[in-house]
Tab-separated table of C-alpha atoms in Angstrom:
chain	number	residue	atom	x	y	z
B	1385	LYS	CA	-7.603	-17.060	10.146
B	1386	ALA	CA	-9.579	-15.249	7.451
B	1387	GLY	CA	-7.791	-12.434	5.645
B	1388	VAL	CA	-9.016	-8.941	4.910
B	1389	THR	CA	-12.275	-9.111	2.974
B	1390	GLN	CA	-13.522	-6.390	0.684
B	1391	THR	CA	-16.912	-6.233	-0.956
B	1392	PRO	CA	-17.930	-5.912	-3.638
B	1393	ARG	CA	-14.996	-7.003	-5.827
B	1394	TYR	CA	-16.222	-5.126	-8.878
B	1395	LEU	CA	-18.527	-2.159	-9.283
B	1396	ILE	CA	-19.683	-0.053	-12.201
B	1397	LYS	CA	-21.278	3.296	-11.464
B	1398	THR	CA	-22.365	6.340	-13.423
B	1399	ARG	CA	-20.939	9.819	-12.987
B	1400	GLY	CA	-22.730	11.711	-10.255
B	1401	GLN	CA	-23.762	8.621	-8.334
B	1402	GLN	CA	-22.397	7.652	-4.960
B	1403	VAL	CA	-20.835	4.389	-3.860
B	1404	THR	CA	-20.122	2.580	-0.602
B	1405	LEU	CA	-17.338	0.035	-0.279
B	1406	SER	CA	-16.910	-2.344	2.626
B	1407	CYS	CA	-13.865	-3.790	4.368
B	1408	SER	CA	-13.794	-6.475	7.030
B	1409	PRO	CA	-10.381	-6.605	8.719
B	1410	ILE	CA	-8.600	-9.644	10.040
B	1411	SER	CA	-10.209	-10.748	13.293
B	1412	GLY	CA	-8.641	-8.834	16.168
B	1413	HIS	CA	-7.238	-6.078	13.981
B	1414	ARG	CA	-8.440	-2.646	14.999
B	1415	SER	CA	-6.764	-0.373	12.482
B	1416	VAL	CA	-8.143	-0.094	8.952
B	1417	SER	CA	-6.607	2.034	6.212
B	1418	TRP	CA	-7.929	2.782	2.744
B	1419	TYR	CA	-5.936	3.356	-0.444
B	1420	GLN	CA	-6.671	4.297	-4.027
B	1421	GLN	CA	-4.601	2.546	-6.671
B	1422	THR	CA	-4.452	3.867	-10.240
B	1423	PRO	CA	-1.926	3.238	-13.025
B	1424	GLY	CA	-0.964	6.896	-13.145
B	1425	GLN	CA	-0.748	7.744	-9.447
B	1426	GLY	CA	0.160	4.427	-7.874
B	1427	LEU	CA	-1.012	3.735	-4.324
B	1428	GLN	CA	-2.376	6.750	-2.498
B	1429	PHE	CA	-3.429	6.860	1.131
B	1430	LEU	CA	-7.033	7.901	1.730
B	1431	PHE	CA	-7.581	7.602	5.479
B	1432	GLU	CA	-7.037	5.425	8.506
B	1433	TYR	CA	-9.451	4.442	11.250
B	1434	PHE	CA	-8.804	3.067	14.673
B	1435	SER	CA	-11.462	2.361	17.297
B	1436	GLU	CA	-14.111	4.094	15.186
B	1437	THR	CA	-12.040	7.279	14.950
B	1438	GLN	CA	-10.352	8.677	11.865
B	1439	ARG	CA	-6.693	9.051	12.829
B	1440	ASN	CA	-5.227	10.292	9.582
B	1441	LYS	CA	-6.431	11.525	6.223
B	1442	GLY	CA	-4.684	11.811	2.876
B	1443	ASN	CA	-5.067	14.538	0.272
B	1444	PHE	CA	-8.432	13.648	-1.168
B	1445	PRO	CA	-11.499	15.864	-1.568
B	1446	GLY	CA	-14.371	15.761	0.899
B	1447	ARG	CA	-16.341	13.540	-1.498
B	1448	PHE	CA	-14.293	10.685	-0.053
B	1449	SER	CA	-15.374	9.737	3.433
B	1450	GLY	CA	-15.327	6.718	5.647
B	1451	ARG	CA	-16.307	5.276	8.953
B	1452	GLN	CA	-15.510	2.378	11.199
B	1453	PHE	CA	-17.928	0.346	13.256
B	1454	SER	CA	-17.494	-1.087	16.721
B	1455	ASN	CA	-16.585	-4.485	15.233
B	1456	SER	CA	-13.745	-2.758	13.303
B	1457	ARG	CA	-15.437	-3.223	9.940
B	1458	SER	CA	-15.035	-0.131	7.829
B	1459	GLU	CA	-16.840	1.487	4.954
B	1460	MET	CA	-15.740	4.178	2.578
B	1461	ASN	CA	-18.109	6.333	0.621
B	1462	VAL	CA	-17.507	8.359	-2.514
B	1463	SER	CA	-20.210	10.842	-3.457
B	1464	THR	CA	-20.785	12.613	-6.768
B	1465	LEU	CA	-18.580	10.163	-8.638
B	1466	GLU	CA	-16.231	11.442	-11.338
B	1467	LEU	CA	-14.586	9.517	-14.167
B	1468	GLY	CA	-11.237	9.998	-12.421
B	1469	ASP	CA	-12.469	8.047	-9.423
B	1470	SER	CA	-12.155	4.843	-11.430
B	1471	ALA	CA	-9.546	2.846	-9.560
B	1472	LEU	CA	-8.801	-0.157	-7.418
B	1473	TYR	CA	-9.668	0.663	-3.812
B	1474	LEU	CA	-7.688	-1.321	-1.293
B	1475	CYS	CA	-8.090	-1.546	2.405
B	1476	ALA	CA	-5.486	-2.831	4.819
B	1477	SER	CA	-5.777	-3.845	8.440
B	1478	SER	CA	-3.264	-4.053	11.219
B	1479	LEU	CA	-3.397	-5.146	14.815
B	1480	TRP	CA	-3.200	-1.699	16.306
B	1481	THR	CA	-2.486	1.737	15.073
B	1482	GLU	CA	1.192	1.592	16.046
B	1483	ASN	CA	1.659	-1.709	14.258
B	1484	THR	CA	3.150	-0.982	10.900
B	1485	GLU	CA	2.623	-4.376	9.273
B	1486	ALA	CA	-0.503	-3.992	7.213
B	1487	PHE	CA	-2.384	-6.781	5.440
B	1488	PHE	CA	-4.218	-5.812	2.286
B	1489	GLY	CA	-7.558	-7.000	0.990
B	1490	GLN	CA	-8.124	-7.988	-2.633
B	1491	GLY	CA	-9.601	-4.610	-3.399
B	1492	THR	CA	-12.756	-3.284	-5.042
B	1493	ARG	CA	-12.394	-2.365	-8.701
B	1494	LEU	CA	-14.595	0.702	-9.261
B	1495	THR	CA	-15.346	1.823	-12.796
B	1496	VAL	CA	-17.155	5.120	-13.314
B	1497	VAL	CA	-18.771	5.567	-16.710
T	661	GLY	CA	4.411	16.302	3.118
T	662	GLU	CA	6.442	13.241	2.293
T	663	ASN	CA	7.437	12.536	-1.309
T	664	VAL	CA	8.737	9.135	-2.408
T	665	GLU	CA	10.424	8.665	-5.763
T	666	GLN	CA	10.915	5.123	-7.060
T	667	HIS	CA	13.144	4.018	-9.934
T	668	PRO	CA	13.101	2.399	-12.363
T	669	SER	CA	9.457	2.160	-13.356
T	670	THR	CA	10.206	-0.996	-15.347
T	671	LEU	CA	13.028	-3.478	-14.872
T	672	SER	CA	13.666	-6.424	-17.146
T	673	VAL	CA	16.233	-9.075	-16.166
T	674	GLN	CA	17.227	-12.599	-17.084
T	675	GLU	CA	16.547	-15.407	-14.662
T	676	GLY	CA	19.443	-15.696	-12.239
T	677	ASP	CA	20.447	-12.045	-12.504
T	678	SER	CA	20.132	-9.560	-9.648
T	679	ALA	CA	17.579	-6.763	-9.561
T	680	VAL	CA	17.851	-3.487	-7.676
T	681	ILE	CA	15.031	-1.004	-7.115
T	682	LYS	CA	15.767	2.366	-5.539
T	683	CYS	CA	13.591	4.808	-3.626
T	684	THR	CA	14.284	8.250	-2.225
T	685	TYR	CA	12.205	10.074	0.363
T	686	SER	CA	12.026	13.677	1.459
T	687	ASP	CA	10.786	13.695	5.067
T	688	SER	CA	13.572	13.068	7.555
T	689	ALA	CA	10.876	12.120	10.104
T	690	SER	CA	10.085	8.939	8.150
T	691	ASN	CA	11.314	5.989	10.129
T	692	TYR	CA	9.766	2.862	8.661
T	693	PHE	CA	10.284	1.621	5.102
T	694	PRO	CA	8.343	-1.425	3.879
T	695	TRP	CA	8.430	-3.045	0.464
T	696	TYR	CA	5.357	-4.645	-1.067
T	697	LYS	CA	5.057	-7.107	-3.937
T	698	GLN	CA	1.906	-7.102	-6.019
T	699	GLU	CA	1.391	-9.869	-8.534
T	700	LEU	CA	-1.030	-9.304	-11.382
T	701	GLY	CA	-4.588	-9.184	-10.105
T	702	LYS	CA	-3.562	-9.810	-6.516
T	703	ARG	CA	-3.240	-7.774	-3.359
T	704	PRO	CA	0.013	-6.098	-2.291
T	705	GLN	CA	1.940	-8.232	0.175
T	706	LEU	CA	4.696	-7.138	2.505
T	707	ILE	CA	7.966	-8.828	1.567
T	708	ILE	CA	10.517	-7.013	3.703
T	709	ASP	CA	10.805	-3.867	5.792
T	710	ILE	CA	13.455	-1.824	7.526
T	711	ARG	CA	13.406	0.700	10.332
T	712	SER	CA	15.509	3.814	10.540
T	713	ASN	CA	17.779	2.421	13.245
T	714	VAL	CA	18.999	-0.336	10.919
T	715	GLY	CA	21.165	0.014	7.808
T	716	GLU	CA	20.532	-3.333	6.156
T	717	LYS	CA	18.204	-6.298	6.462
T	718	LYS	CA	18.280	-9.570	4.588
T	719	ASP	CA	15.776	-12.375	4.112
T	720	GLN	CA	17.011	-15.168	1.853
T	721	ARG	CA	17.268	-13.720	-1.684
T	722	ILE	CA	15.853	-10.345	-0.689
T	723	ALA	CA	17.688	-7.521	1.049
T	724	VAL	CA	16.933	-3.903	1.797
T	725	THR	CA	19.462	-1.179	2.522
T	726	LEU	CA	18.794	2.229	4.036
T	727	ASN	CA	20.921	5.364	3.906
T	728	LYS	CA	19.305	7.863	6.273
T	729	THR	CA	21.760	10.640	5.470
T	730	ALA	CA	21.050	10.483	1.773
T	731	LYS	CA	17.386	9.597	2.376
T	732	HIS	CA	17.312	6.621	0.092
T	733	PHE	CA	16.617	2.927	0.433
T	734	SER	CA	16.901	0.064	-2.000
T	735	LEU	CA	15.516	-3.409	-2.575
T	736	HIS	CA	17.941	-6.051	-3.804
T	737	ILE	CA	16.769	-9.365	-5.223
T	738	THR	CA	19.462	-11.919	-6.053
T	739	GLU	CA	19.176	-15.016	-8.240
T	740	THR	CA	15.890	-13.790	-9.687
T	741	GLN	CA	13.264	-16.322	-10.694
T	742	PRO	CA	10.249	-15.967	-13.016
T	743	GLU	CA	7.941	-15.989	-9.980
T	744	ASP	CA	9.623	-12.765	-8.827
T	745	SER	CA	7.869	-11.014	-11.733
T	746	ALA	CA	5.486	-8.496	-10.175
T	747	VAL	CA	5.101	-4.827	-9.331
T	748	TYR	CA	7.135	-3.772	-6.315
T	749	PHE	CA	6.198	-0.754	-4.198
T	750	CYS	CA	8.339	1.009	-1.673
T	751	ALA	CA	6.848	3.158	1.054
T	752	ALA	CA	8.012	5.585	3.690
T	753	LEU	CA	6.049	6.033	6.890
T	754	ALA	CA	6.196	8.783	9.443
T	755	ARG	CA	4.335	9.107	12.721
T	756	GLY	CA	1.412	11.465	12.748
T	757	GLY	CA	-1.942	11.656	14.504
T	758	GLY	CA	-1.100	8.649	16.645
T	759	SER	CA	-0.406	6.327	13.747
T	760	TYR	CA	1.834	5.940	10.750
T	761	ILE	CA	1.076	7.810	7.551
T	762	PRO	CA	2.316	5.945	4.469
T	763	THR	CA	3.557	7.450	1.230
T	764	PHE	CA	4.140	4.970	-1.573
T	765	GLY	CA	6.409	5.075	-4.574
T	766	ARG	CA	4.754	4.625	-7.954
T	767	GLY	CA	5.929	1.077	-8.324
T	768	THR	CA	8.451	-0.880	-10.365
T	769	SER	CA	7.312	-3.548	-12.769
T	770	LEU	CA	9.909	-6.319	-12.562
T	771	ILE	CA	9.966	-8.818	-15.421
T	772	VAL	CA	12.160	-11.885	-15.057
T	773	HIS	CA	12.731	-13.705	-18.320
T	774	PRO	CA	13.284	-17.472	-18.068
């Protein structure tokens, strides 16, 4: 069974640009969550999607958005990039929204210059 | 909202020693507490978890204890080995919006010296 796949693995963007990251969950998993990981702040929850609906959202500005497609694949978008958005972005999938065991992808390393 | 404090931020031990990492949480509604291990350059992986109706759980060399009254939980690793070297994250999850909302600790970098 394939694990959680995130693309791209690495990305370099310029301040002010926007970026879209992709996450393909484990087959059959319907819940996808996104996290930002930085050395200073650790792992922070961005949002969670289930059946194409955002169920929960963390404390991030509106520049961070996401969506989920009918095949459970999810994308997150960051607009008007800032230097502080440089981080490892991880997504995790679980079988259903009540299932607390989450499986993480390898992450997308975003560098904003 | 929930706040999770994790200590220490760095822990250095000799191979064979025990290691203990402690976390405290603030929201009494939190009822699920997983621990993740993240090796350098790799994804976080769940190593053990505990629910609020259980006080202790053990899996080979790893154990987790939970004190709901004091709102703290701890990870215990016995007979540490060099391959245990990694960053360990605790998390506290509470129900909200139909799913669990996780709050993570800032991580503990465990170094096991051979």
